[in-house]
Short mmCIF file of C-alpha atoms in Angstrom, two decimals:
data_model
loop_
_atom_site.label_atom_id
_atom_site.label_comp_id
_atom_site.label_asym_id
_atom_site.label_seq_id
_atom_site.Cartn_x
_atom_site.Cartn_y
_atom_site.Cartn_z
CA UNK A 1353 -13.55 -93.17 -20.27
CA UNK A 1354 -13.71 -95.03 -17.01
CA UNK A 1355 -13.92 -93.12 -13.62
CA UNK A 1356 -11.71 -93.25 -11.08
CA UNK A 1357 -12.70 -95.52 -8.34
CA UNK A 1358 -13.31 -93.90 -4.60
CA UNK A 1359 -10.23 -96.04 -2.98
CA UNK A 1360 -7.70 -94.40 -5.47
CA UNK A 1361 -5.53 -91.47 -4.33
CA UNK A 1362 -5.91 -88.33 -6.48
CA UNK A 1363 -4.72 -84.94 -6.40
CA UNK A 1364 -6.31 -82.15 -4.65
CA UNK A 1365 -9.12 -80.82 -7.14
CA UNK A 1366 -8.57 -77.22 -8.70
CA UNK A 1367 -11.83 -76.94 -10.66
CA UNK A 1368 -11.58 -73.22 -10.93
CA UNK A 1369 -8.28 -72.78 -12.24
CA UNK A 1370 -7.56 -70.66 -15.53
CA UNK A 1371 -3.72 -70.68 -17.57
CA UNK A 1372 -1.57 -67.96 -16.37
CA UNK A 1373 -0.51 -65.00 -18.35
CA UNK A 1374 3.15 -65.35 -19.62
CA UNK A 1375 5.84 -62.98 -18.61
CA UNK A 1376 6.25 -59.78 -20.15
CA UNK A 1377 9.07 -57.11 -20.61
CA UNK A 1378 8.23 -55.49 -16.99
CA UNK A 1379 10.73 -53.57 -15.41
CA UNK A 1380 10.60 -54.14 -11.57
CA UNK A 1381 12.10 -51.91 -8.78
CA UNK A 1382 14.23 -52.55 -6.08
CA UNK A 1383 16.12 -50.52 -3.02
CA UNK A 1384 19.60 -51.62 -4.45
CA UNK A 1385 18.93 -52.60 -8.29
CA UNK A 1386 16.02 -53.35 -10.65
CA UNK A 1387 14.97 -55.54 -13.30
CA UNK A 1388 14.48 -54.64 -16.78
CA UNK A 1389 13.93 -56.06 -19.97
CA UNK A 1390 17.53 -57.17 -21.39
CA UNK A 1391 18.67 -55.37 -24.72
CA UNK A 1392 21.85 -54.98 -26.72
CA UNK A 1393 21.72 -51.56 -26.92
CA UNK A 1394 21.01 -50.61 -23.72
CA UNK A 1395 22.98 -53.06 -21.27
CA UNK A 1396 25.57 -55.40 -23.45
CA UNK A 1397 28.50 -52.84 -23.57
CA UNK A 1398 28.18 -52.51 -19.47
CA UNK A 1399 27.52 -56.59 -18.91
CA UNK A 1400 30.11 -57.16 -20.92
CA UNK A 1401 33.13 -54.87 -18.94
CA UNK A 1402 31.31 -56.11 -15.50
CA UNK A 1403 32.17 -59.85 -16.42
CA UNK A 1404 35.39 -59.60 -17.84
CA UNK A 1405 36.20 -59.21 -13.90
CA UNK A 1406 36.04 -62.74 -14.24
CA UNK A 1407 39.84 -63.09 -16.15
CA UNK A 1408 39.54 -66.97 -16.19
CA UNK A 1409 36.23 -67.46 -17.24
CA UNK A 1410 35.01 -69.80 -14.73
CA UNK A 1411 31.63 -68.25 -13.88
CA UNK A 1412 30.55 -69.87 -17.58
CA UNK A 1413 32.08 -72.99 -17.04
CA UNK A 1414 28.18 -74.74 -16.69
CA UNK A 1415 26.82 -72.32 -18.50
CA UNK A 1416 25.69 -73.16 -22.69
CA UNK A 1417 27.22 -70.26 -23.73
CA UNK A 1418 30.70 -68.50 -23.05
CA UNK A 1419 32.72 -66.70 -22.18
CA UNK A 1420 32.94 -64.09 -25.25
CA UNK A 1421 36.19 -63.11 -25.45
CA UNK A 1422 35.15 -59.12 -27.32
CA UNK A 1423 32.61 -56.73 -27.03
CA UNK A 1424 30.97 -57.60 -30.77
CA UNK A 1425 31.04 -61.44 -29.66
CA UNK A 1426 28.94 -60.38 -26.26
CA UNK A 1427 26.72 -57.74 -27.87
CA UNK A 1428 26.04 -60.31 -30.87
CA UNK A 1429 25.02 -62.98 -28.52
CA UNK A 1430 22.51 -60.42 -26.55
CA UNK A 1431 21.00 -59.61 -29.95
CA UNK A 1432 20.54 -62.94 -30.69
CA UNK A 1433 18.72 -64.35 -27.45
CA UNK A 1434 16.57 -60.82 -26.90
CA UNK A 1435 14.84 -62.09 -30.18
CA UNK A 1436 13.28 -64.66 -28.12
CA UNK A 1437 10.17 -64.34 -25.26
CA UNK A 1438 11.15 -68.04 -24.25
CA UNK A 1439 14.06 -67.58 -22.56
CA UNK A 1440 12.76 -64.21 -21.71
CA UNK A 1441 16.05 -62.23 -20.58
CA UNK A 1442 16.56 -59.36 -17.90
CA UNK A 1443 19.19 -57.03 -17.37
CA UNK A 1444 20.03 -56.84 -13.13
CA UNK A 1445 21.15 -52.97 -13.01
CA UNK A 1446 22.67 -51.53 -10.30
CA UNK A 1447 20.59 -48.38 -8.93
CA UNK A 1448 23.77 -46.28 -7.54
CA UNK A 1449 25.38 -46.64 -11.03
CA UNK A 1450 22.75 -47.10 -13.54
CA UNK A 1451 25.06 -50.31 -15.14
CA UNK A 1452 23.99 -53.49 -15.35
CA UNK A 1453 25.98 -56.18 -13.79
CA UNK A 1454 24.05 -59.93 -14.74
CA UNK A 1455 21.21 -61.18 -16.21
CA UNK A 1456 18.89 -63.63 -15.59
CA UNK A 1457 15.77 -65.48 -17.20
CA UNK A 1458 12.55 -66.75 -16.99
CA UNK A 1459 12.18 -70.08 -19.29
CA UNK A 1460 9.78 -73.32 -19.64
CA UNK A 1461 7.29 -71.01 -19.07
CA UNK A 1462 4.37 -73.32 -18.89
CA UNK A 1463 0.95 -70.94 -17.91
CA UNK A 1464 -1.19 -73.50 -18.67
CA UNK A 1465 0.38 -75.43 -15.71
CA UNK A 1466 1.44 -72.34 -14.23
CA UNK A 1467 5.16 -73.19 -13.82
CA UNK A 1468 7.99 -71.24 -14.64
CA UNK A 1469 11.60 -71.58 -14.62
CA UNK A 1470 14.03 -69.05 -13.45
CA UNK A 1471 17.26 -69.63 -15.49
CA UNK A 1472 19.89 -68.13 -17.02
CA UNK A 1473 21.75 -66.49 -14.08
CA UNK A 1474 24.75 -65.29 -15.42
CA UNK A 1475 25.50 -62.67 -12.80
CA UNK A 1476 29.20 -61.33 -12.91
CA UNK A 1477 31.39 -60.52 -9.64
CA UNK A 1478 30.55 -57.03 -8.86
CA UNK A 1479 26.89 -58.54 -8.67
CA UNK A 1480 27.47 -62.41 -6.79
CA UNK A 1481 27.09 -62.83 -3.06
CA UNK A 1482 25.86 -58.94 -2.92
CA UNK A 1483 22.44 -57.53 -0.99
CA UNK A 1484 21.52 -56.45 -5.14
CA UNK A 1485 21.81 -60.36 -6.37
CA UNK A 1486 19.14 -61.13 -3.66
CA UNK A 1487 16.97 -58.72 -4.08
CA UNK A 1488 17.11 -59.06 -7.99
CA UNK A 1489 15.66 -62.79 -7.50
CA UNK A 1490 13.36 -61.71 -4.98
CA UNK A 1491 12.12 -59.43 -7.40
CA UNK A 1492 11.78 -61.89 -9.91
CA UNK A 1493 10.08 -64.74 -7.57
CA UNK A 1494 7.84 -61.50 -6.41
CA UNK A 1495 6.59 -61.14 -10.29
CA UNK A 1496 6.16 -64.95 -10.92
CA UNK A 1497 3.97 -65.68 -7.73
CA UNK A 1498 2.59 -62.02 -6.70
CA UNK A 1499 1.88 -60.42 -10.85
CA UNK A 1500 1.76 -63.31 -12.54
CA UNK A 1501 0.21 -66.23 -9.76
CA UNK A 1502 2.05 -69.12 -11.00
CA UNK A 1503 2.11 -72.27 -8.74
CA UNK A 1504 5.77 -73.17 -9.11
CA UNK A 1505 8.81 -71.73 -9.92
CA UNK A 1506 12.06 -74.12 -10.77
CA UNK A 1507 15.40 -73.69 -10.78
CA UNK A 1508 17.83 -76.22 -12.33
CA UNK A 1509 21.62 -76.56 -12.64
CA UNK A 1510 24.93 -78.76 -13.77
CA UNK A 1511 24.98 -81.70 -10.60
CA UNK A 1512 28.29 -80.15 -10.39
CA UNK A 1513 27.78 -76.64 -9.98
CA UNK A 1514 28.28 -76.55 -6.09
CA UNK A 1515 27.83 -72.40 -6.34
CA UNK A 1516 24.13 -72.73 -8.18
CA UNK A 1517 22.69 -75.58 -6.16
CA UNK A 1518 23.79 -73.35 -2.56
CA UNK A 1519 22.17 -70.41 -4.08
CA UNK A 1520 19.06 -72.37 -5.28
CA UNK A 1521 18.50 -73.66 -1.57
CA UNK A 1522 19.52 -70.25 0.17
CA UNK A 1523 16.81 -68.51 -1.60
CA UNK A 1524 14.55 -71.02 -0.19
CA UNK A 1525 14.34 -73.40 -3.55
CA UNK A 1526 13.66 -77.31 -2.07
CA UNK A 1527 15.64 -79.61 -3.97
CA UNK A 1528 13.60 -82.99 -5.93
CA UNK A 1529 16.58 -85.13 -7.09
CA UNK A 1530 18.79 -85.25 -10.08
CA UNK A 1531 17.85 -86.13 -13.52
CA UNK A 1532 20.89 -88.63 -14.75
CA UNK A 1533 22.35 -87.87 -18.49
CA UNK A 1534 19.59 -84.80 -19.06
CA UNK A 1535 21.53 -83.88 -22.07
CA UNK A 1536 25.02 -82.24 -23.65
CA UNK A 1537 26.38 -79.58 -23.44
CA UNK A 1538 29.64 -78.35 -24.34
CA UNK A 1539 30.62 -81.24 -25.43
CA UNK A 1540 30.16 -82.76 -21.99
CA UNK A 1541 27.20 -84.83 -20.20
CA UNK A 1542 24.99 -82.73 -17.88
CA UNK A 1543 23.61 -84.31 -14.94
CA UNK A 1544 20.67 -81.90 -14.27
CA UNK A 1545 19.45 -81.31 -10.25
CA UNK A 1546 16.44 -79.75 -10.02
CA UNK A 1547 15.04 -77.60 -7.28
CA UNK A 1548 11.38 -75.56 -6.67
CA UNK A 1549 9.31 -72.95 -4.83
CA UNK A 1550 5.54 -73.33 -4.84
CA UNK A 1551 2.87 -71.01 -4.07
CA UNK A 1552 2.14 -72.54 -0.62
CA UNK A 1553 6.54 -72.11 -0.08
CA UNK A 1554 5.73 -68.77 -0.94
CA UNK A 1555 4.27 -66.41 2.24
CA UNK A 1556 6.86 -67.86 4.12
CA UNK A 1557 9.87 -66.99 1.69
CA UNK A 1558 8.36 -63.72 1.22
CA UNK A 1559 8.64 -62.49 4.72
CA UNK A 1560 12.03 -64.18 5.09
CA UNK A 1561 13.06 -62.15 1.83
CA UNK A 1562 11.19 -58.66 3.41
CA UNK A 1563 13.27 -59.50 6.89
CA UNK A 1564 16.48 -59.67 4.88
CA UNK A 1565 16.66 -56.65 2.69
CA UNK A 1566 15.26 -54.83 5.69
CA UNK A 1567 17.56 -52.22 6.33
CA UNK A 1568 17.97 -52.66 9.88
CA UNK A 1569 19.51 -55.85 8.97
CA UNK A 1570 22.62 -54.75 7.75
CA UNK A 1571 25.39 -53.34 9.49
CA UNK A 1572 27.18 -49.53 8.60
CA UNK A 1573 29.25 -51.48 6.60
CA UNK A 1574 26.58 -53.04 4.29
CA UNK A 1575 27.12 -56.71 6.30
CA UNK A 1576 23.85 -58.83 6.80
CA UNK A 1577 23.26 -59.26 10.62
CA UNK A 1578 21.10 -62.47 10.41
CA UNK A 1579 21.23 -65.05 7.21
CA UNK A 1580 18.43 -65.73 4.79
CA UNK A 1581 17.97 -69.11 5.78
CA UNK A 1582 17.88 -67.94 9.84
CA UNK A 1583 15.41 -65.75 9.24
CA UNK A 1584 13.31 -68.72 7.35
CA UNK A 1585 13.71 -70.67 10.47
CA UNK A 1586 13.06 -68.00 13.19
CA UNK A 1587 9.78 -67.40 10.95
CA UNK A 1588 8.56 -71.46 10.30
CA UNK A 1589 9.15 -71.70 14.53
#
């Protein structure tokens, strides 16, 4: 095979670099919640009560699955994706109540490349716009970058789903484009828009995300005093 000539522009050379382990069935802890390993048994009776909060169903809407209308339904549909390690599922439980409240994933997983997708977020309403849903993906972006070293993480949603691509780009996820017709679901086209963190986005992020769950930055009332995406900026200055 021909080399390269020295006037064509290649990628920055990574001659030590070794596949990444895959993710494992870790439980990690937080202040308000912590991550654990998702299981029927353990979480889908709780999950289940926490999103039927939602009465119309629309936090499934562009989701592949959903919403299950009884507990069996729910708790068959846990047993069925916990047989899998890719999606690899985890329970978000709260730590004042021992429930858990969503669930997330981790999904493409790639280690050769070392990218990752976090996917899967089905959190219900006791757990959306809350101090625990942040920290729950900053534990989870902690583990990908910090435990595992990956290089990127992705996140990817519905073109549509205004909610998902604000949350993808408050947690500090830049956004690469949209990928036209990605596939069906539902019986409905998908446009897919993709976001990512790399490992050099991630010091930065991580001292943003340290900054917010700080608890001098909430209020006696549990109210954030300065936004994620301030505290990203007041850091990058």
């Amino acid at each position: 095979m021909a080399a390269p000539t020295p006037d064509q522009p290649l990628g920055f050379g990574m001659p030590d670099w070794q596949p990444r382990p895959l993710p494992g069935p870790v439980t990690l802890h937080g202040s308000t919640c912590r991550v654990e390993p998702l299981s029927a048994a353990a979480h889908a009776e709780s999950l289940f009560h926490a999103y039927q909060q939602d009465r119309q169903g629309r936090d499934w809407a562009y989701l592949s699955v959903g919403p299950f209308d009884t507990l069996e339904q729910y708790r068959h549909h846990v047993e069925h994706i916990t047989r899998h390690q890719d999606p690899l599922h985890y329970a978000v439980v709260d730590s004042s109540t021992g429930l858990a409240v969503g669930t997330l994933a981790l999904m493409r997983q790639q280690p050769e490349h070392g990218v990752i997708e976090v996917g899967f977020v089905s959190f219900s309403p006791a757990l959306q716009r809350s101090r625990m849903a942040t920290e729950a993906h900053f534990l989870l972006m902690s583990y990908v970058f910090e435990t595992l070293r990956y290089r990127r993480c992705e996140w990817k949603c519905d073109s549509l789903n205004e909610r998902s691509r604000h949350a993808a780009e408050r947690l500090g996820f830049q956004p690469e484009g949209v990928f036209r017709q990605a596939f069906i679901y539902k019986g409905r086209n998908r446009d897919t828009a993709w976001f990512a963190v790399t490992d050099q986005d991630w010091p930065l992020l991580q001292n943003a995300f340290q900054a917010w769950l700080d608890e001098r930055n909430f209020d006696a009332q549990g109210q954030q005093l300065r936004r994620l995406q301030c505290l990203r900026e007041s850091l990058q200055s």
